Amino acid sequence: MPLTDKITMPDTSSVYIWHIEETEAQLKEKYKQLIAQGGFEEEVENIKVLRKRKQWYASRLLSFEVIPDFKGLYYDQFGAPHLIEDDRCVSYSHSHDKVALIIHDDHEVGIDIQREDEKLRRISSKFLNEQEAERFIDSGESLDYLHVLWSVKETVFKVHKHHMPFKEIRTAESVDAQQGVMKVVANRFDGPHNHEVHFHKLNGYFVAHCCYTD
């Protein structure tokens, strides 16, 4: 399972992307060698889909690789991951054979990775607001543009760790495609929150990530 990409941002957040090559048995054996104690089997066995079990193992193996003294993860009431006995902020994402992680010492972070997929067109009305839908049409219904919008919104959603409609996560009309940056406003219950989300296309996958410093 090679670490295929590492991105260090000016805001000092770090992004890591791994490619899963192992079988489930190989991933499980590697994980067992790294943890201090057992007890994880029941949690994994509750995951019925093979691909998701492999992603479970891979996300933790990646964490052992890049986070000193990694002790495991726990999840809050919103389903967001946190490091055990570690105040640093993390966010994870999985898609097929890719696992992505972003980490920052102090600020909340979010990340999304998504393999290119035509099915996003079928659900676009569920996450695009009226202005974004018009811009999507103006783009020639570009699948790349649609993926950027989805991943950017998913990233901001993870930053806040509160449920909010994706249509209330509003992307800016102008996009710096060369730099891979999109400005976003999240209309949360306590008012608007501004974000700058970075995005990339890497080997058929779209990646978006954000460090919230407000």
mmCIF file with all atom_site columns, C-alpha atoms in Angstrom:
data_model
loop_
_atom_site.group_PDB
_atom_site.id
_atom_site.type_symbol
_atom_site.label_atom_id
_atom_site.label_alt_id
_atom_site.label_comp_id
_atom_site.label_asym_id
_atom_site.label_entity_id
_atom_site.label_seq_id
_atom_site.pdbx_PDB_ins_code
_atom_site.Cartn_x
_atom_site.Cartn_y
_atom_site.Cartn_z
_atom_site.occupancy
_atom_site.B_iso_or_equiv
_atom_site.pdbx_formal_charge
_atom_site.auth_seq_id
_atom_site.auth_comp_id
_atom_site.auth_asym_id
_atom_site.auth_atom_id
_atom_site.pdbx_PDB_model_num
ATOM 1   C CA . MET A 1 1   ? 0.000   0.000   0.000   1.00 0.00 ? 1   MET A CA 1
ATOM 2   C CA . PRO A 1 2   ? 2.211   2.847   -1.215  1.00 0.00 ? 2   PRO A CA 1
ATOM 3   C CA . LEU A 1 3   ? 1.888   6.447   -0.160  1.00 0.00 ? 3   LEU A CA 1
ATOM 4   C CA . THR A 1 4   ? 1.302   7.924   -3.602  1.00 0.00 ? 4   THR A CA 1
ATOM 5   C CA . ASP A 1 5   ? 0.902   11.614  -2.784  1.00 0.00 ? 5   ASP A CA 1
ATOM 6   C CA . LYS A 1 6   ? 1.812   14.015  -0.006  1.00 0.00 ? 6   LYS A CA 1
ATOM 7   C CA . ILE A 1 7   ? 0.811   17.681  -0.136  1.00 0.00 ? 7   ILE A CA 1
ATOM 8   C CA . THR A 1 8   ? 2.040   20.207  2.427   1.00 0.00 ? 8   THR A CA 1
ATOM 9   C CA . MET A 1 9   ? 0.004   23.407  2.358   1.00 0.00 ? 9   MET A CA 1
ATOM 10  C CA . PRO A 1 10  ? 1.065   26.957  3.298   1.00 0.00 ? 10  PRO A CA 1
ATOM 11  C CA . ASP A 1 11  ? -1.439  26.771  6.199   1.00 0.00 ? 11  ASP A CA 1
ATOM 12  C CA . THR A 1 12  ? 0.753   23.866  7.505   1.00 0.00 ? 12  THR A CA 1
ATOM 13  C CA . SER A 1 13  ? -1.945  21.241  6.971   1.00 0.00 ? 13  SER A CA 1
ATOM 14  C CA . SER A 1 14  ? -0.674  18.013  5.416   1.00 0.00 ? 14  SER A CA 1
ATOM 15  C CA . VAL A 1 15  ? -2.561  15.814  2.946   1.00 0.00 ? 15  VAL A CA 1
ATOM 16  C CA . TYR A 1 16  ? -1.728  12.144  2.360   1.00 0.00 ? 16  TYR A CA 1
ATOM 17  C CA . ILE A 1 17  ? -3.147  9.779   -0.263  1.00 0.00 ? 17  ILE A CA 1
ATOM 18  C CA . TRP A 1 18  ? -2.587  6.036   -0.287  1.00 0.00 ? 18  TRP A CA 1
ATOM 19  C CA . HIS A 1 19  ? -3.370  3.381   -2.852  1.00 0.00 ? 19  HIS A CA 1
ATOM 20  C CA . ILE A 1 20  ? -4.684  0.064   -1.512  1.00 0.00 ? 20  ILE A CA 1
ATOM 21  C CA . GLU A 1 21  ? -3.051  -2.924  -3.167  1.00 0.00 ? 21  GLU A CA 1
ATOM 22  C CA . GLU A 1 22  ? -3.260  -5.588  -0.438  1.00 0.00 ? 22  GLU A CA 1
ATOM 23  C CA . THR A 1 23  ? -5.876  -8.221  0.185   1.00 0.00 ? 23  THR A CA 1
ATOM 24  C CA . GLU A 1 24  ? -8.029  -7.901  3.284   1.00 0.00 ? 24  GLU A CA 1
ATOM 25  C CA . ALA A 1 25  ? -5.998  -10.642 4.980   1.00 0.00 ? 25  ALA A CA 1
ATOM 26  C CA . GLN A 1 26  ? -2.745  -8.772  4.332   1.00 0.00 ? 26  GLN A CA 1
ATOM 27  C CA . LEU A 1 27  ? -4.189  -5.508  5.659   1.00 0.00 ? 27  LEU A CA 1
ATOM 28  C CA . LYS A 1 28  ? -5.507  -7.223  8.776   1.00 0.00 ? 28  LYS A CA 1
ATOM 29  C CA . GLU A 1 29  ? -2.153  -8.855  9.494   1.00 0.00 ? 29  GLU A CA 1
ATOM 30  C CA . LYS A 1 30  ? -0.289  -5.557  9.139   1.00 0.00 ? 30  LYS A CA 1
ATOM 31  C CA . TYR A 1 31  ? -2.762  -3.861  11.448  1.00 0.00 ? 31  TYR A CA 1
ATOM 32  C CA . LYS A 1 32  ? -2.489  -6.593  14.089  1.00 0.00 ? 32  LYS A CA 1
ATOM 33  C CA . GLN A 1 33  ? 1.285   -6.125  14.135  1.00 0.00 ? 33  GLN A CA 1
ATOM 34  C CA . LEU A 1 34  ? 0.940   -2.393  14.877  1.00 0.00 ? 34  LEU A CA 1
ATOM 35  C CA . ILE A 1 35  ? -1.767  -2.153  17.521  1.00 0.00 ? 35  ILE A CA 1
ATOM 36  C CA . ALA A 1 36  ? -0.980  -2.562  21.200  1.00 0.00 ? 36  ALA A CA 1
ATOM 37  C CA . GLN A 1 37  ? -4.036  -4.690  21.900  1.00 0.00 ? 37  GLN A CA 1
ATOM 38  C CA . GLY A 1 38  ? -6.831  -6.543  20.104  1.00 0.00 ? 38  GLY A CA 1
ATOM 39  C CA . GLY A 1 39  ? -10.544 -5.972  20.270  1.00 0.00 ? 39  GLY A CA 1
ATOM 40  C CA . PHE A 1 40  ? -10.989 -4.445  16.841  1.00 0.00 ? 40  PHE A CA 1
ATOM 41  C CA . GLU A 1 41  ? -12.343 -7.587  15.173  1.00 0.00 ? 41  GLU A CA 1
ATOM 42  C CA . GLU A 1 42  ? -15.944 -7.023  16.236  1.00 0.00 ? 42  GLU A CA 1
ATOM 43  C CA . GLU A 1 43  ? -15.982 -3.488  14.836  1.00 0.00 ? 43  GLU A CA 1
ATOM 44  C CA . VAL A 1 44  ? -14.602 -4.647  11.484  1.00 0.00 ? 44  VAL A CA 1
ATOM 45  C CA . GLU A 1 45  ? -16.911 -7.659  11.263  1.00 0.00 ? 45  GLU A CA 1
ATOM 46  C CA . ASN A 1 46  ? -19.893 -5.296  11.451  1.00 0.00 ? 46  ASN A CA 1
ATOM 47  C CA . ILE A 1 47  ? -18.760 -3.797  8.155   1.00 0.00 ? 47  ILE A CA 1
ATOM 48  C CA . LYS A 1 48  ? -20.475 -6.002  5.569   1.00 0.00 ? 48  LYS A CA 1
ATOM 49  C CA . VAL A 1 49  ? -18.850 -4.689  2.379   1.00 0.00 ? 49  VAL A CA 1
ATOM 50  C CA . LEU A 1 50  ? -15.347 -5.987  1.616   1.00 0.00 ? 50  LEU A CA 1
ATOM 51  C CA . ARG A 1 51  ? -14.163 -2.744  0.041   1.00 0.00 ? 51  ARG A CA 1
ATOM 52  C CA . LYS A 1 52  ? -15.205 -0.764  3.120   1.00 0.00 ? 52  LYS A CA 1
ATOM 53  C CA . ARG A 1 53  ? -13.415 -3.192  5.442   1.00 0.00 ? 53  ARG A CA 1
ATOM 54  C CA . LYS A 1 54  ? -10.241 -2.736  3.413   1.00 0.00 ? 54  LYS A CA 1
ATOM 55  C CA . GLN A 1 55  ? -10.676 1.040   3.623   1.00 0.00 ? 55  GLN A CA 1
ATOM 56  C CA . TRP A 1 56  ? -11.099 0.727   7.413   1.00 0.00 ? 56  TRP A CA 1
ATOM 57  C CA . TYR A 1 57  ? -7.784  -1.053  7.748   1.00 0.00 ? 57  TYR A CA 1
ATOM 58  C CA . ALA A 1 58  ? -6.029  1.167   5.213   1.00 0.00 ? 58  ALA A CA 1
ATOM 59  C CA . SER A 1 59  ? -7.044  4.422   6.905   1.00 0.00 ? 59  SER A CA 1
ATOM 60  C CA . ARG A 1 60  ? -5.547  3.217   10.178  1.00 0.00 ? 60  ARG A CA 1
ATOM 61  C CA . LEU A 1 61  ? -2.387  1.878   8.574   1.00 0.00 ? 61  LEU A CA 1
ATOM 62  C CA . LEU A 1 62  ? -1.941  5.240   6.869   1.00 0.00 ? 62  LEU A CA 1
ATOM 63  C CA . SER A 1 63  ? -2.386  6.924   10.239  1.00 0.00 ? 63  SER A CA 1
ATOM 64  C CA . PHE A 1 64  ? 0.287   4.751   11.833  1.00 0.00 ? 64  PHE A CA 1
ATOM 65  C CA . GLU A 1 65  ? 2.591   5.699   8.975   1.00 0.00 ? 65  GLU A CA 1
ATOM 66  C CA . VAL A 1 66  ? 2.256   9.490   9.164   1.00 0.00 ? 66  VAL A CA 1
ATOM 67  C CA . ILE A 1 67  ? 1.066   10.314  12.715  1.00 0.00 ? 67  ILE A CA 1
ATOM 68  C CA . PRO A 1 68  ? 3.646   9.784   15.479  1.00 0.00 ? 68  PRO A CA 1
ATOM 69  C CA . ASP A 1 69  ? 2.248   7.839   18.459  1.00 0.00 ? 69  ASP A CA 1
ATOM 70  C CA . PHE A 1 70  ? -1.058  7.099   16.699  1.00 0.00 ? 70  PHE A CA 1
ATOM 71  C CA . LYS A 1 71  ? -3.318  5.356   19.234  1.00 0.00 ? 71  LYS A CA 1
ATOM 72  C CA . GLY A 1 72  ? -6.487  4.985   17.221  1.00 0.00 ? 72  GLY A CA 1
ATOM 73  C CA . LEU A 1 73  ? -9.683  6.852   16.349  1.00 0.00 ? 73  LEU A CA 1
ATOM 74  C CA . TYR A 1 74  ? -12.984 7.577   18.009  1.00 0.00 ? 74  TYR A CA 1
ATOM 75  C CA . TYR A 1 75  ? -16.088 9.199   16.529  1.00 0.00 ? 75  TYR A CA 1
ATOM 76  C CA . ASP A 1 76  ? -18.215 12.010  17.932  1.00 0.00 ? 76  ASP A CA 1
ATOM 77  C CA . GLN A 1 77  ? -22.011 12.366  17.855  1.00 0.00 ? 77  GLN A CA 1
ATOM 78  C CA . PHE A 1 78  ? -21.823 13.669  14.289  1.00 0.00 ? 78  PHE A CA 1
ATOM 79  C CA . GLY A 1 79  ? -19.756 10.720  13.076  1.00 0.00 ? 79  GLY A CA 1
ATOM 80  C CA . ALA A 1 80  ? -16.593 12.794  12.721  1.00 0.00 ? 80  ALA A CA 1
ATOM 81  C CA . PRO A 1 81  ? -13.259 11.087  13.519  1.00 0.00 ? 81  PRO A CA 1
ATOM 82  C CA . HIS A 1 82  ? -10.871 12.252  16.245  1.00 0.00 ? 82  HIS A CA 1
ATOM 83  C CA . LEU A 1 83  ? -7.472  10.998  17.347  1.00 0.00 ? 83  LEU A CA 1
ATOM 84  C CA . ILE A 1 84  ? -7.360  9.196   20.676  1.00 0.00 ? 84  ILE A CA 1
ATOM 85  C CA . GLU A 1 85  ? -5.266  11.112  23.267  1.00 0.00 ? 85  GLU A CA 1
ATOM 86  C CA . ASP A 1 86  ? -4.206  13.620  20.600  1.00 0.00 ? 86  ASP A CA 1
ATOM 87  C CA . ASP A 1 87  ? -5.600  17.139  20.070  1.00 0.00 ? 87  ASP A CA 1
ATOM 88  C CA . ARG A 1 88  ? -4.591  17.433  16.426  1.00 0.00 ? 88  ARG A CA 1
ATOM 89  C CA . CYS A 1 89  ? -7.423  17.711  13.897  1.00 0.00 ? 89  CYS A CA 1
ATOM 90  C CA . VAL A 1 90  ? -7.961  15.081  11.205  1.00 0.00 ? 90  VAL A CA 1
ATOM 91  C CA . SER A 1 91  ? -10.341 14.236  8.404   1.00 0.00 ? 91  SER A CA 1
ATOM 92  C CA . TYR A 1 92  ? -10.487 11.091  6.268   1.00 0.00 ? 92  TYR A CA 1
ATOM 93  C CA . SER A 1 93  ? -12.029 10.104  2.977   1.00 0.00 ? 93  SER A CA 1
ATOM 94  C CA . HIS A 1 94  ? -12.173 6.867   0.977   1.00 0.00 ? 94  HIS A CA 1
ATOM 95  C CA . SER A 1 95  ? -13.075 6.008   -2.586  1.00 0.00 ? 95  SER A CA 1
ATOM 96  C CA . HIS A 1 96  ? -12.543 2.571   -4.122  1.00 0.00 ? 96  HIS A CA 1
ATOM 97  C CA . ASP A 1 97  ? -8.820  1.826   -3.682  1.00 0.00 ? 97  ASP A CA 1
ATOM 98  C CA . LYS A 1 98  ? -7.813  5.266   -2.381  1.00 0.00 ? 98  LYS A CA 1
ATOM 99  C CA . VAL A 1 99  ? -7.630  6.598   1.172   1.00 0.00 ? 99  VAL A CA 1
ATOM 100 C CA . ALA A 1 100 ? -7.038  10.275  1.924   1.00 0.00 ? 100 ALA A CA 1
ATOM 101 C CA . LEU A 1 101 ? -6.095  11.989  5.182   1.00 0.00 ? 101 LEU A CA 1
ATOM 102 C CA . ILE A 1 102 ? -5.588  15.621  6.151   1.00 0.00 ? 102 ILE A CA 1
ATOM 103 C CA . ILE A 1 103 ? -4.123  16.686  9.492   1.00 0.00 ? 103 ILE A CA 1
ATOM 104 C CA . HIS A 1 104 ? -3.431  19.995  11.226  1.00 0.00 ? 104 HIS A CA 1
ATOM 105 C CA . ASP A 1 105 ? -2.054  20.762  14.668  1.00 0.00 ? 105 ASP A CA 1
ATOM 106 C CA . ASP A 1 106 ? -4.727  23.300  15.626  1.00 0.00 ? 106 ASP A CA 1
ATOM 107 C CA . HIS A 1 107 ? -7.434  24.018  13.050  1.00 0.00 ? 107 HIS A CA 1
ATOM 108 C CA . GLU A 1 108 ? -10.419 22.014  11.870  1.00 0.00 ? 108 GLU A CA 1
ATOM 109 C CA . VAL A 1 109 ? -9.904  20.318  8.527   1.00 0.00 ? 109 VAL A CA 1
ATOM 110 C CA . GLY A 1 110 ? -11.921 18.504  5.890   1.00 0.00 ? 110 GLY A CA 1
ATOM 111 C CA . ILE A 1 111 ? -11.068 16.308  2.914   1.00 0.00 ? 111 ILE A CA 1
ATOM 112 C CA . ASP A 1 112 ? -12.879 14.424  0.174   1.00 0.00 ? 112 ASP A CA 1
ATOM 113 C CA . ILE A 1 113 ? -11.613 12.024  -2.471  1.00 0.00 ? 113 ILE A CA 1
ATOM 114 C CA . GLN A 1 114 ? -13.873 10.690  -5.212  1.00 0.00 ? 114 GLN A CA 1
ATOM 115 C CA . ARG A 1 115 ? -13.233 8.542   -8.251  1.00 0.00 ? 115 ARG A CA 1
ATOM 116 C CA . GLU A 1 116 ? -14.604 9.989   -11.469 1.00 0.00 ? 116 GLU A CA 1
ATOM 117 C CA . ASP A 1 117 ? -18.136 8.655   -11.904 1.00 0.00 ? 117 ASP A CA 1
ATOM 118 C CA . GLU A 1 118 ? -20.971 9.526   -14.295 1.00 0.00 ? 118 GLU A CA 1
ATOM 119 C CA . LYS A 1 119 ? -23.584 8.791   -11.615 1.00 0.00 ? 119 LYS A CA 1
ATOM 120 C CA . LEU A 1 120 ? -22.871 12.198  -10.089 1.00 0.00 ? 120 LEU A CA 1
ATOM 121 C CA . ARG A 1 121 ? -24.907 13.727  -12.902 1.00 0.00 ? 121 ARG A CA 1
ATOM 122 C CA . ARG A 1 122 ? -28.015 11.826  -11.749 1.00 0.00 ? 122 ARG A CA 1
ATOM 123 C CA . ILE A 1 123 ? -27.881 13.227  -8.227  1.00 0.00 ? 123 ILE A CA 1
ATOM 124 C CA . SER A 1 124 ? -26.687 16.748  -9.060  1.00 0.00 ? 124 SER A CA 1
ATOM 125 C CA . SER A 1 125 ? -30.090 18.280  -8.262  1.00 0.00 ? 125 SER A CA 1
ATOM 126 C CA . LYS A 1 126 ? -29.684 17.096  -4.671  1.00 0.00 ? 126 LYS A CA 1
ATOM 127 C CA . PHE A 1 127 ? -26.586 19.176  -3.958  1.00 0.00 ? 127 PHE A CA 1
ATOM 128 C CA . LEU A 1 128 ? -26.469 22.049  -6.482  1.00 0.00 ? 128 LEU A CA 1
ATOM 129 C CA . ASN A 1 129 ? -28.334 25.245  -5.657  1.00 0.00 ? 129 ASN A CA 1
ATOM 130 C CA . GLU A 1 130 ? -29.981 27.204  -8.463  1.00 0.00 ? 130 GLU A CA 1
ATOM 131 C CA . GLN A 1 131 ? -26.949 29.359  -9.261  1.00 0.00 ? 131 GLN A CA 1
ATOM 132 C CA . GLU A 1 132 ? -24.594 26.371  -9.278  1.00 0.00 ? 132 GLU A CA 1
ATOM 133 C CA . ALA A 1 133 ? -26.932 24.400  -11.543 1.00 0.00 ? 133 ALA A CA 1
ATOM 134 C CA . GLU A 1 134 ? -26.865 27.291  -14.034 1.00 0.00 ? 134 GLU A CA 1
ATOM 135 C CA . ARG A 1 135 ? -23.066 27.419  -13.923 1.00 0.00 ? 135 ARG A CA 1
ATOM 136 C CA . PHE A 1 136 ? -22.947 23.654  -14.467 1.00 0.00 ? 136 PHE A CA 1
ATOM 137 C CA . ILE A 1 137 ? -25.036 24.070  -17.635 1.00 0.00 ? 137 ILE A CA 1
ATOM 138 C CA . ASP A 1 138 ? -22.795 26.968  -18.737 1.00 0.00 ? 138 ASP A CA 1
ATOM 139 C CA . SER A 1 139 ? -19.766 24.699  -18.318 1.00 0.00 ? 139 SER A CA 1
ATOM 140 C CA . GLY A 1 140 ? -21.196 22.383  -20.957 1.00 0.00 ? 140 GLY A CA 1
ATOM 141 C CA . GLU A 1 141 ? -22.260 20.027  -18.177 1.00 0.00 ? 141 GLU A CA 1
ATOM 142 C CA . SER A 1 142 ? -18.626 19.249  -17.493 1.00 0.00 ? 142 SER A CA 1
ATOM 143 C CA . LEU A 1 143 ? -18.261 16.179  -15.286 1.00 0.00 ? 143 LEU A CA 1
ATOM 144 C CA . ASP A 1 144 ? -14.970 17.552  -13.962 1.00 0.00 ? 144 ASP A CA 1
ATOM 145 C CA . TYR A 1 145 ? -16.687 20.749  -12.823 1.00 0.00 ? 145 TYR A CA 1
ATOM 146 C CA . LEU A 1 146 ? -19.476 18.760  -11.190 1.00 0.00 ? 146 LEU A CA 1
ATOM 147 C CA . HIS A 1 147 ? -16.962 16.634  -9.301  1.00 0.00 ? 147 HIS A CA 1
ATOM 148 C CA . VAL A 1 148 ? -15.169 19.724  -8.044  1.00 0.00 ? 148 VAL A CA 1
ATOM 149 C CA . LEU A 1 149 ? -18.436 21.155  -6.722  1.00 0.00 ? 149 LEU A CA 1
ATOM 150 C CA . TRP A 1 150 ? -19.348 17.892  -4.982  1.00 0.00 ? 150 TRP A CA 1
ATOM 151 C CA . SER A 1 151 ? -15.937 17.381  -3.366  1.00 0.00 ? 151 SER A CA 1
ATOM 152 C CA . VAL A 1 152 ? -15.648 21.021  -2.302  1.00 0.00 ? 152 VAL A CA 1
ATOM 153 C CA . LYS A 1 153 ? -19.050 20.885  -0.603  1.00 0.00 ? 153 LYS A CA 1
ATOM 154 C CA . GLU A 1 154 ? -18.298 17.545  1.053   1.00 0.00 ? 154 GLU A CA 1
ATOM 155 C CA . THR A 1 155 ? -15.028 18.972  2.369   1.00 0.00 ? 155 THR A CA 1
ATOM 156 C CA . VAL A 1 156 ? -16.692 22.029  3.943   1.00 0.00 ? 156 VAL A CA 1
ATOM 157 C CA . PHE A 1 157 ? -19.420 19.814  5.405   1.00 0.00 ? 157 PHE A CA 1
ATOM 158 C CA . LYS A 1 158 ? -16.724 17.767  7.161   1.00 0.00 ? 158 LYS A CA 1
ATOM 159 C CA . VAL A 1 159 ? -14.961 20.862  8.467   1.00 0.00 ? 159 VAL A CA 1
ATOM 160 C CA . HIS A 1 160 ? -18.021 21.933  10.451  1.00 0.00 ? 160 HIS A CA 1
ATOM 161 C CA . LYS A 1 161 ? -19.035 18.472  11.667  1.00 0.00 ? 161 LYS A CA 1
ATOM 162 C CA . HIS A 1 162 ? -22.659 19.639  11.777  1.00 0.00 ? 162 HIS A CA 1
ATOM 163 C CA . HIS A 1 163 ? -25.398 18.527  9.461   1.00 0.00 ? 163 HIS A CA 1
ATOM 164 C CA . MET A 1 164 ? -26.327 21.206  6.949   1.00 0.00 ? 164 MET A CA 1
ATOM 165 C CA . PRO A 1 165 ? -27.960 20.999  3.514   1.00 0.00 ? 165 PRO A CA 1
ATOM 166 C CA . PHE A 1 166 ? -25.389 20.849  0.719   1.00 0.00 ? 166 PHE A CA 1
ATOM 167 C CA . LYS A 1 167 ? -27.332 23.538  -1.122  1.00 0.00 ? 167 LYS A CA 1
ATOM 168 C CA . GLU A 1 168 ? -26.504 25.894  1.772   1.00 0.00 ? 168 GLU A CA 1
ATOM 169 C CA . ILE A 1 169 ? -22.808 25.342  1.132   1.00 0.00 ? 169 ILE A CA 1
ATOM 170 C CA . ARG A 1 170 ? -22.467 27.899  -1.630  1.00 0.00 ? 170 ARG A CA 1
ATOM 171 C CA . THR A 1 171 ? -19.542 27.932  -4.034  1.00 0.00 ? 171 THR A CA 1
ATOM 172 C CA . ALA A 1 172 ? -18.251 31.120  -5.636  1.00 0.00 ? 172 ALA A CA 1
ATOM 173 C CA . GLU A 1 173 ? -18.947 31.899  -9.266  1.00 0.00 ? 173 GLU A CA 1
ATOM 174 C CA . SER A 1 174 ? -15.274 32.417  -10.061 1.00 0.00 ? 174 SER A CA 1
ATOM 175 C CA . VAL A 1 175 ? -12.859 29.526  -9.717  1.00 0.00 ? 175 VAL A CA 1
ATOM 176 C CA . ASP A 1 176 ? -9.075  29.692  -9.846  1.00 0.00 ? 176 ASP A CA 1
ATOM 177 C CA . ALA A 1 177 ? -8.683  26.497  -11.866 1.00 0.00 ? 177 ALA A CA 1
ATOM 178 C CA . GLN A 1 178 ? -4.952  26.995  -12.407 1.00 0.00 ? 178 GLN A CA 1
ATOM 179 C CA . GLN A 1 179 ? -4.245  27.170  -8.685  1.00 0.00 ? 179 GLN A CA 1
ATOM 180 C CA . GLY A 1 180 ? -7.049  24.764  -7.837  1.00 0.00 ? 180 GLY A CA 1
ATOM 181 C CA . VAL A 1 181 ? -8.855  27.045  -5.364  1.00 0.00 ? 181 VAL A CA 1
ATOM 182 C CA . MET A 1 182 ? -12.550 27.710  -4.809  1.00 0.00 ? 182 MET A CA 1
ATOM 183 C CA . LYS A 1 183 ? -14.107 30.140  -2.334  1.00 0.00 ? 183 LYS A CA 1
ATOM 184 C CA . VAL A 1 184 ? -17.088 28.779  -0.427  1.00 0.00 ? 184 VAL A CA 1
ATOM 185 C CA . VAL A 1 185 ? -19.623 30.160  2.051   1.00 0.00 ? 185 VAL A CA 1
ATOM 186 C CA . ALA A 1 186 ? -21.287 27.742  4.457   1.00 0.00 ? 186 ALA A CA 1
ATOM 187 C CA . ASN A 1 187 ? -24.598 29.119  5.731   1.00 0.00 ? 187 ASN A CA 1
ATOM 188 C CA . ARG A 1 188 ? -24.643 27.481  9.126   1.00 0.00 ? 188 ARG A CA 1
ATOM 189 C CA . PHE A 1 189 ? -27.170 27.967  11.951  1.00 0.00 ? 189 PHE A CA 1
ATOM 190 C CA . ASP A 1 190 ? -24.923 30.630  13.521  1.00 0.00 ? 190 ASP A CA 1
ATOM 191 C CA . GLY A 1 191 ? -24.346 32.595  10.318  1.00 0.00 ? 191 GLY A CA 1
ATOM 192 C CA . PRO A 1 192 ? -22.132 32.433  7.216   1.00 0.00 ? 192 PRO A CA 1
ATOM 193 C CA . HIS A 1 193 ? -18.619 30.947  7.365   1.00 0.00 ? 193 HIS A CA 1
ATOM 194 C CA . ASN A 1 194 ? -16.065 31.657  4.628   1.00 0.00 ? 194 ASN A CA 1
ATOM 195 C CA . HIS A 1 195 ? -13.675 29.037  3.290   1.00 0.00 ? 195 HIS A CA 1
ATOM 196 C CA . GLU A 1 196 ? -10.966 28.600  0.702   1.00 0.00 ? 196 GLU A CA 1
ATOM 197 C CA . VAL A 1 197 ? -10.964 25.022  -0.578  1.00 0.00 ? 197 VAL A CA 1
ATOM 198 C CA . HIS A 1 198 ? -8.156  23.510  -2.635  1.00 0.00 ? 198 HIS A CA 1
ATOM 199 C CA . PHE A 1 199 ? -8.823  20.845  -5.234  1.00 0.00 ? 199 PHE A CA 1
ATOM 200 C CA . HIS A 1 200 ? -6.821  18.561  -7.520  1.00 0.00 ? 200 HIS A CA 1
ATOM 201 C CA . LYS A 1 201 ? -7.401  15.832  -10.069 1.00 0.00 ? 201 LYS A CA 1
ATOM 202 C CA . LEU A 1 202 ? -4.995  12.964  -9.523  1.00 0.00 ? 202 LEU A CA 1
ATOM 203 C CA . ASN A 1 203 ? -5.047  9.847   -11.704 1.00 0.00 ? 203 ASN A CA 1
ATOM 204 C CA . GLY A 1 204 ? -8.797  9.822   -12.255 1.00 0.00 ? 204 GLY A CA 1
ATOM 205 C CA . TYR A 1 205 ? -9.673  10.891  -8.703  1.00 0.00 ? 205 TYR A CA 1
ATOM 206 C CA . PHE A 1 206 ? -10.842 14.292  -7.493  1.00 0.00 ? 206 PHE A CA 1
ATOM 207 C CA . VAL A 1 207 ? -9.452  15.524  -4.180  1.00 0.00 ? 207 VAL A CA 1
ATOM 208 C CA . ALA A 1 208 ? -10.590 18.587  -2.232  1.00 0.00 ? 208 ALA A CA 1
ATOM 209 C CA . HIS A 1 209 ? -9.312  19.755  1.155   1.00 0.00 ? 209 HIS A CA 1
ATOM 210 C CA . CYS A 1 210 ? -9.619  22.703  3.476   1.00 0.00 ? 210 CYS A CA 1
ATOM 211 C CA . CYS A 1 211 ? -8.119  24.011  6.704   1.00 0.00 ? 211 CYS A CA 1
ATOM 212 C CA . TYR A 1 212 ? -10.537 26.318  8.521   1.00 0.00 ? 212 TYR A CA 1
ATOM 213 C CA . THR A 1 213 ? -8.584  29.124  10.199  1.00 0.00 ? 213 THR A CA 1
ATOM 214 C CA . ASP A 1 214 ? -11.431 31.579  10.870  1.00 0.00 ? 214 ASP A CA 1
#
